[in-house]
Tab-separated table of C-alpha atoms in Angstrom:
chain	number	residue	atom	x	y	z
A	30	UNK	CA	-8.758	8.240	-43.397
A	31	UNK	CA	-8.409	8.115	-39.576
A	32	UNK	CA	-7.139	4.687	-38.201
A	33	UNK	CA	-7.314	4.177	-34.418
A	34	UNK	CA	-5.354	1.931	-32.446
A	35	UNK	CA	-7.232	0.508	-29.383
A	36	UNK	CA	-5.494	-1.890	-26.775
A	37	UNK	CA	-7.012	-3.761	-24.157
A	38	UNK	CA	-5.272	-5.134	-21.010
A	39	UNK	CA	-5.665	-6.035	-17.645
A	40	UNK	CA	-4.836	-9.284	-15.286
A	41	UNK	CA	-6.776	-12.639	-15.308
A	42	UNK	CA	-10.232	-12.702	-15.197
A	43	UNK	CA	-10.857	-9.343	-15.591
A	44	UNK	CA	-13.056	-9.982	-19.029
A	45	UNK	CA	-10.972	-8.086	-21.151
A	46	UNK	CA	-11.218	-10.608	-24.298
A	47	UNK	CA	-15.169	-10.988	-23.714
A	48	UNK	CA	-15.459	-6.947	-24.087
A	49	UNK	CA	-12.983	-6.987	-26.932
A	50	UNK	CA	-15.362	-9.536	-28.953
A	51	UNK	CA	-18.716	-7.023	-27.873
A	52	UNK	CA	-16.642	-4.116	-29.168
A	53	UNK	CA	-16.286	-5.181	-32.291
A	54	UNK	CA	-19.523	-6.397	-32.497
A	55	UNK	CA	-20.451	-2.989	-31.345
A	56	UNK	CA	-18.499	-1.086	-33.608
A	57	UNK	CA	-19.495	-3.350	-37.303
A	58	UNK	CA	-22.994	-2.962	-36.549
A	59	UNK	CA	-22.483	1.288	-36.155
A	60	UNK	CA	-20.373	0.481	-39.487
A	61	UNK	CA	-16.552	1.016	-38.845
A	62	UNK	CA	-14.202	-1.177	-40.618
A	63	UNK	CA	-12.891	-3.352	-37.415
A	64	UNK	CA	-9.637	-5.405	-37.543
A	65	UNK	CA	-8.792	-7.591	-34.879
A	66	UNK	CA	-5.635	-8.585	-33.555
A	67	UNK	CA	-6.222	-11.439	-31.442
A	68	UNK	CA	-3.917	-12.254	-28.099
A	69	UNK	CA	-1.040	-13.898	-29.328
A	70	UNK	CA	0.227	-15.788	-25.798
A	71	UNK	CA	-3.190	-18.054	-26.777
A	72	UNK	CA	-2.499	-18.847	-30.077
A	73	UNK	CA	1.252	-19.596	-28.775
A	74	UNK	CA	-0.617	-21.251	-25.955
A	75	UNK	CA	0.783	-25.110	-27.217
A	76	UNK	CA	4.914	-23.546	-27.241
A	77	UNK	CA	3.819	-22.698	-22.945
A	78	UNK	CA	2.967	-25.888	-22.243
A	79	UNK	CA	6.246	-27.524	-23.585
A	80	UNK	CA	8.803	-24.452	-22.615
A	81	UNK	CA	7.626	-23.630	-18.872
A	82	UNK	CA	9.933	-25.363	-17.036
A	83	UNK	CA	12.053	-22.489	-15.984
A	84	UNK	CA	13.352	-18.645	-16.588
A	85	UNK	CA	15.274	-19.506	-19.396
A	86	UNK	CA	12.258	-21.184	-21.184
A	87	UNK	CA	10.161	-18.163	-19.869
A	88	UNK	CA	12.242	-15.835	-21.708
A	89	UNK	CA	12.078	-17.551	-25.040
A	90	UNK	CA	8.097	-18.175	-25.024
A	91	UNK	CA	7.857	-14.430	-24.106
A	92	UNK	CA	10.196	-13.650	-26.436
A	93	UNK	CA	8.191	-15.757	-29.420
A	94	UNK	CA	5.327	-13.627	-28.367
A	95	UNK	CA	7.098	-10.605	-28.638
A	96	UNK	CA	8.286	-11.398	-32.281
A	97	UNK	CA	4.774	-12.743	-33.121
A	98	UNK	CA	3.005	-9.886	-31.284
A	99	UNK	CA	5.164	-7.268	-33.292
A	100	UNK	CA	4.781	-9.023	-36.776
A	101	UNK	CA	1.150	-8.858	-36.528
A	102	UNK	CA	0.560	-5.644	-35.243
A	103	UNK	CA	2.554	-4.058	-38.345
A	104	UNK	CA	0.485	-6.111	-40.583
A	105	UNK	CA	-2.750	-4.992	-39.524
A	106	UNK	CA	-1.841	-1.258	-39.492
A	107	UNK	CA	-0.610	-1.890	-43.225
A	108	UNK	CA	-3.672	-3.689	-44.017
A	109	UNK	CA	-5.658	-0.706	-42.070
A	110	UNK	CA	-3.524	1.729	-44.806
A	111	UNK	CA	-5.056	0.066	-47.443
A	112	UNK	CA	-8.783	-0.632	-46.834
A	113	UNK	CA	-10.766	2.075	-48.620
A	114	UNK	CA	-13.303	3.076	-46.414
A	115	UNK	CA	-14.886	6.571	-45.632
A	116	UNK	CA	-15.630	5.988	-41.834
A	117	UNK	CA	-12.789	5.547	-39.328
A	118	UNK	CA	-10.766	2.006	-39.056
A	119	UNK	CA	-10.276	0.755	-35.263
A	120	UNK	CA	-7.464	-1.488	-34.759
A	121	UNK	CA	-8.982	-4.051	-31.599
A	122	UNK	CA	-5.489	-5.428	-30.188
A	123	UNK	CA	-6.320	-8.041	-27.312
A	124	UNK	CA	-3.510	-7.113	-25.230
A	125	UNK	CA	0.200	-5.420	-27.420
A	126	UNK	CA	3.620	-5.489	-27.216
A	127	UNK	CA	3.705	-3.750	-23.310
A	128	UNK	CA	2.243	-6.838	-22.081
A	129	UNK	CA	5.114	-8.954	-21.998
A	130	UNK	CA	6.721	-6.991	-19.083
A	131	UNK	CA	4.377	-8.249	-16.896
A	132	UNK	CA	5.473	-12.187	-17.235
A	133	UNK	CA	9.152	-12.039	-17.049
A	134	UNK	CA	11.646	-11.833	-14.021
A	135	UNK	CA	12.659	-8.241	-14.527
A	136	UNK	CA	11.911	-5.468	-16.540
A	137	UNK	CA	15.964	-5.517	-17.711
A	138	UNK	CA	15.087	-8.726	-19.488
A	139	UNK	CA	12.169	-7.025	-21.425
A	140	UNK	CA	14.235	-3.190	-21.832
A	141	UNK	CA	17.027	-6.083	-23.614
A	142	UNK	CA	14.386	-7.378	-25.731
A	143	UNK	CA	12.962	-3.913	-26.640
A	144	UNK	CA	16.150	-3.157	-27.606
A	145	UNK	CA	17.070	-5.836	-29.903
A	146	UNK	CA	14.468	-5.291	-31.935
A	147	UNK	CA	15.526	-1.119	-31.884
A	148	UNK	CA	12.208	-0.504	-30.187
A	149	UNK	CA	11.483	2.088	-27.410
A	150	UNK	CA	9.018	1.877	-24.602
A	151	UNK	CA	7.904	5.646	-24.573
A	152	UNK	CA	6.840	5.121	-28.471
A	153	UNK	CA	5.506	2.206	-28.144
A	154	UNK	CA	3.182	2.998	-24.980
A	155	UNK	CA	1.813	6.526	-26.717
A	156	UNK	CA	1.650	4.853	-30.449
A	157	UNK	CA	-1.834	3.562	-29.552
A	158	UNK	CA	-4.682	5.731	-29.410
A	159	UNK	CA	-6.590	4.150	-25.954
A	160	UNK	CA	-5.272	1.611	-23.719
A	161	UNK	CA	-7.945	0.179	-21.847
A	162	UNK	CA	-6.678	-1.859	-18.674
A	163	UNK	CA	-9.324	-3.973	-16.794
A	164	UNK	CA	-8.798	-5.084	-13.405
A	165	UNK	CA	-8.934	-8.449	-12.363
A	166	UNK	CA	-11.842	-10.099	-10.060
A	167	UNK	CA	-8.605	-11.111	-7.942
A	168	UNK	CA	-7.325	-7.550	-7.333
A	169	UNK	CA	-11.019	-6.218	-6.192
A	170	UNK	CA	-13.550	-9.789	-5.825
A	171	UNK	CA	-11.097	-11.890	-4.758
A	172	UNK	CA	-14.060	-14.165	-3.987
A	173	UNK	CA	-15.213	-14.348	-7.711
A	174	UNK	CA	-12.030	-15.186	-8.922
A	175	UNK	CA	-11.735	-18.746	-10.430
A	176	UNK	CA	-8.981	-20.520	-11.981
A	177	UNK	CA	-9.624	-22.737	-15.425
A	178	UNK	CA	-7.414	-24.445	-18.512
A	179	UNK	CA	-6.875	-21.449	-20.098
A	180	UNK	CA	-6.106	-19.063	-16.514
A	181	UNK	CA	-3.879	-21.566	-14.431
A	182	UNK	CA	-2.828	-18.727	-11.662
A	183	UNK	CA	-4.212	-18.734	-8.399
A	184	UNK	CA	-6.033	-15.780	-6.742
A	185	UNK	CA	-2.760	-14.698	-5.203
A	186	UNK	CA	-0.466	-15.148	-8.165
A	187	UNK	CA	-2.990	-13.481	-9.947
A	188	UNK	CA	-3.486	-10.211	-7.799
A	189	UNK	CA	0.181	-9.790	-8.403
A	190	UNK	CA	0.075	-10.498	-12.298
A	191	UNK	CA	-2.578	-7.620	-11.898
A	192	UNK	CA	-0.579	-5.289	-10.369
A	193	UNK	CA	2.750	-5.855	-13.078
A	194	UNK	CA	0.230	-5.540	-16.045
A	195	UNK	CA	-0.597	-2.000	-14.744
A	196	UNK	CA	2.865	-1.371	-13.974
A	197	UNK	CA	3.677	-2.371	-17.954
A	198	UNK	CA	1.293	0.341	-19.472
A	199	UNK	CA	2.177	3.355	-16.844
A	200	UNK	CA	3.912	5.341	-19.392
A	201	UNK	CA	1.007	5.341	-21.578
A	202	UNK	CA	-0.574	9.148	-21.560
A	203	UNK	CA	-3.707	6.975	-23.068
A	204	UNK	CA	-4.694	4.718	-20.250
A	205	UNK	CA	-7.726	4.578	-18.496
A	206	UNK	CA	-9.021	1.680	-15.883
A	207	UNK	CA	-11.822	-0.150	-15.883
A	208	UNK	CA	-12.917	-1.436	-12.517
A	209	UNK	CA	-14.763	-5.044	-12.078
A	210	UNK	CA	-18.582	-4.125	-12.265
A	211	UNK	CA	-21.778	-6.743	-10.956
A	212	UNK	CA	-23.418	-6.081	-14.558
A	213	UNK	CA	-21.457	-6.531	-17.646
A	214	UNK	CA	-23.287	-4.763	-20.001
A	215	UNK	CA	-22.738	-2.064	-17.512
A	216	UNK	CA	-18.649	-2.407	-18.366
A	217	UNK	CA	-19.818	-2.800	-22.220
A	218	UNK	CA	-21.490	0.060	-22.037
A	219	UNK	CA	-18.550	2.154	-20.459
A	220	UNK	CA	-15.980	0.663	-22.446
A	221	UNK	CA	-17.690	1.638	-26.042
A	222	UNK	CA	-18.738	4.869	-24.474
A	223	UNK	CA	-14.715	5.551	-24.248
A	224	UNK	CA	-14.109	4.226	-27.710
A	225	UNK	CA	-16.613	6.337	-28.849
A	226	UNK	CA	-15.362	9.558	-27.323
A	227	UNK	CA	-12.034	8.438	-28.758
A	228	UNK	CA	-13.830	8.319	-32.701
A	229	UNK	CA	-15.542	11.434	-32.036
A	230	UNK	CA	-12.359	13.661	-30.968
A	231	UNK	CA	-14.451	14.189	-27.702
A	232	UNK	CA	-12.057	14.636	-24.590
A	233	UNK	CA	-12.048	11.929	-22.538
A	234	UNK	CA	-13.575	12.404	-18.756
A	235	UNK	CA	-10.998	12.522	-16.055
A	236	UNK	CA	-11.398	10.379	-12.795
A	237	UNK	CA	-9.348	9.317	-10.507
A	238	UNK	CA	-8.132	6.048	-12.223
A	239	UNK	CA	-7.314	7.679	-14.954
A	240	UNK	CA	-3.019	8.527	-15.756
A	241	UNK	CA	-2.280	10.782	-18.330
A	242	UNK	CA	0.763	11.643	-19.243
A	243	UNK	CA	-0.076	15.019	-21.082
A	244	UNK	CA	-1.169	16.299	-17.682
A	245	UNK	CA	2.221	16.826	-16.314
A	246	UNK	CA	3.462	20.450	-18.268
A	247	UNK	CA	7.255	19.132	-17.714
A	248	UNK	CA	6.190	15.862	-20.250
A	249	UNK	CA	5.478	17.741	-23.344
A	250	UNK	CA	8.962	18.240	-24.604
A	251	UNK	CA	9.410	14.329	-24.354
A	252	UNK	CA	6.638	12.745	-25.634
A	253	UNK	CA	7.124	12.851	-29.007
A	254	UNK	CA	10.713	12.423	-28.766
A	255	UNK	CA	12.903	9.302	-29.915
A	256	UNK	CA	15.437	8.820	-27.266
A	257	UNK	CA	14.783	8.892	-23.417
A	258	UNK	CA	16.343	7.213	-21.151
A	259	UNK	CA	14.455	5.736	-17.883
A	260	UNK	CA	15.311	5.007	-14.606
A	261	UNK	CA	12.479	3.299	-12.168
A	262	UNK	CA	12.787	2.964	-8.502
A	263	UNK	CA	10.127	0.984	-6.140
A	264	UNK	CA	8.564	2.177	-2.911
A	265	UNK	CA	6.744	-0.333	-0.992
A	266	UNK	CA	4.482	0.640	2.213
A	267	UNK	CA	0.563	0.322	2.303
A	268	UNK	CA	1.005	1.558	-0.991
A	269	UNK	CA	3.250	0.407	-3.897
A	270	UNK	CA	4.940	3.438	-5.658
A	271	UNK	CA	6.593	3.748	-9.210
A	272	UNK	CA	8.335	6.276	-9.763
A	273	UNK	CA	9.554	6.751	-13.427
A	274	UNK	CA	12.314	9.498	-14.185
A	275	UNK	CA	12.579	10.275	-18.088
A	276	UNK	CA	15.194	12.034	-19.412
A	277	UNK	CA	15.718	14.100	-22.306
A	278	UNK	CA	18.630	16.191	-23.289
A	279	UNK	CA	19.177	17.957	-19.634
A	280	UNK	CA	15.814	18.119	-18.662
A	281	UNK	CA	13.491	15.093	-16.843
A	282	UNK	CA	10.316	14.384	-15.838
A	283	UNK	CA	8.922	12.483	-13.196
A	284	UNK	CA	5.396	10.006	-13.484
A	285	UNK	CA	4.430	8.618	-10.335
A	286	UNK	CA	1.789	5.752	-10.252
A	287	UNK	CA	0.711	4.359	-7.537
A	288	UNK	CA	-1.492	1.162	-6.726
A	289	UNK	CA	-3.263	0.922	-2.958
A	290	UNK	CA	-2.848	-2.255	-1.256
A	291	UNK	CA	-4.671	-3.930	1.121
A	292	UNK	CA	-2.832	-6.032	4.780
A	293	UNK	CA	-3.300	-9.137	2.827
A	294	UNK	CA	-1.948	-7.690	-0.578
A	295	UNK	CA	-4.827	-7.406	-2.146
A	296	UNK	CA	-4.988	-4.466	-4.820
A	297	UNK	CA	-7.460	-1.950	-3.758
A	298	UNK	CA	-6.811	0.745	-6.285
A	299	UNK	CA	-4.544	1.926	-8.961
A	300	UNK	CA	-3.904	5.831	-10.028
């Protein structure tokens, strides 16, 4: 039996939990077994509203939702274990463990908290099948973009929330993008096209959003491997550059990712 993991990401407003909802819609009707594991920051949402007063109350909420977030993930892979079914199980996960990277003060806070819990960022990030990371309205319709109860950034705070959500998933070898489109059913469409490909051992189509890890020959030897270390260093120009160096024995690879940005700081394009 043949369980697939499926995440979906991306900034504010980029209607990733509106496609999640269609794709398992989507996917029940074609009969696959579908189990959903719903984002955990809104089901927290109450703890926010009585911790956010500062970075120490930051770090605990995102730390709750790391605990939480880890907890239920390992429940519904067990549960996926056990269903007996003779079509493939997808695992839905509206946004995973990576995530929380993006909402604290530095990525030394989150490496701490990954390490507490004797987890590791490289198995994490390739233990899921497809990560599908949809870019905000803010990032590339700035205009579009509106605030409400449940998305309190502003257009600016959420460009950059954008662009730290990609950075959190760049180790993934399974991560595509998914551009804002004018017609949602268009995005639907592409979205369960992907998952599809995914079912059907189909190789997914390349463009130039797409990173993947397994392209780089020197990233083989590592990336099934249980200790690597990191290092990450930041180039800013019209272009913001990450470049990650992972280690293994005496050997290392390097993954550059790089996100286009506009005079104003507007995300024009991620790769």
């Amino acid at each position: 039996m043949d369980i697939y993991k499926v995440v979906f990401t991306g900034g504010p407003c980029s209607g990733k939990s509106k496609t999640v909802s269609e794709m398992k819609k989507r996917l029940e009707e074609d009969g696959y077994d579908v189990v959903l594991v719903s984002e955990t920051a809104r089901e927290l949402d109450e703890y926010r509203k009585g911790l956010y007063n500062n970075n120490k109350d930051v770090k605990l909420y995102q730390q709750m939702i790391l605990d939480f977030q880890s907890l239920k993930e390992r429940c519904a892979y067990i549960y996926a274990k056990n269903i007996y079914c003779l079509k493939p199980i997808i695992i839905l996960f509206d946004r995973a463990i990576l995530d929380n990277r993006a909402y604290l003060e530095s990525d030394e806070i989150f490496d701490n908290m990954l390490s507490k819990k004797g987890l590791n960022e490289i198995e994490i990030s390739n233990s899921y099948d497809l990560v599908i990371n949809f870019i905000s309205l803010s990032s590339l319709k700035p205009d579009l973009y509106k605030s409400d109860n449940e998305r309190i950034e502003d257009t600016r705070a959420a460009t950059e929330l954008d662009r730290k959500t990609s950075e959190a998933w760049m180790t993934s070898e399974n991560m595509i993008i998914i551009k804002p489109t004018d017609d949602i059913n268009e995005k639907y469409s592409i979205v369960y096209e992907k998952i599809r490909d995914l079912i059907n051992n189909r190789a997914h189509k390349k463009n130039d959003a797409d990173y993947n890890m397994s392209d780089i020959p020197q990233c083989e030897h590592i990336k099934n491997t249980k200790t690597v270390s990191i290092d990450e260093y930041m180039v800013k120009a019209h272009e913001l550059c990450k470049l990650r160096k992972i280690g293994y024995k005496n050997s290392n690879a390097y993954l550059l990712g790089k996100i286009l940005i506009d005079e104003e700081g507007s995300m024009l394009e991620y790769r």
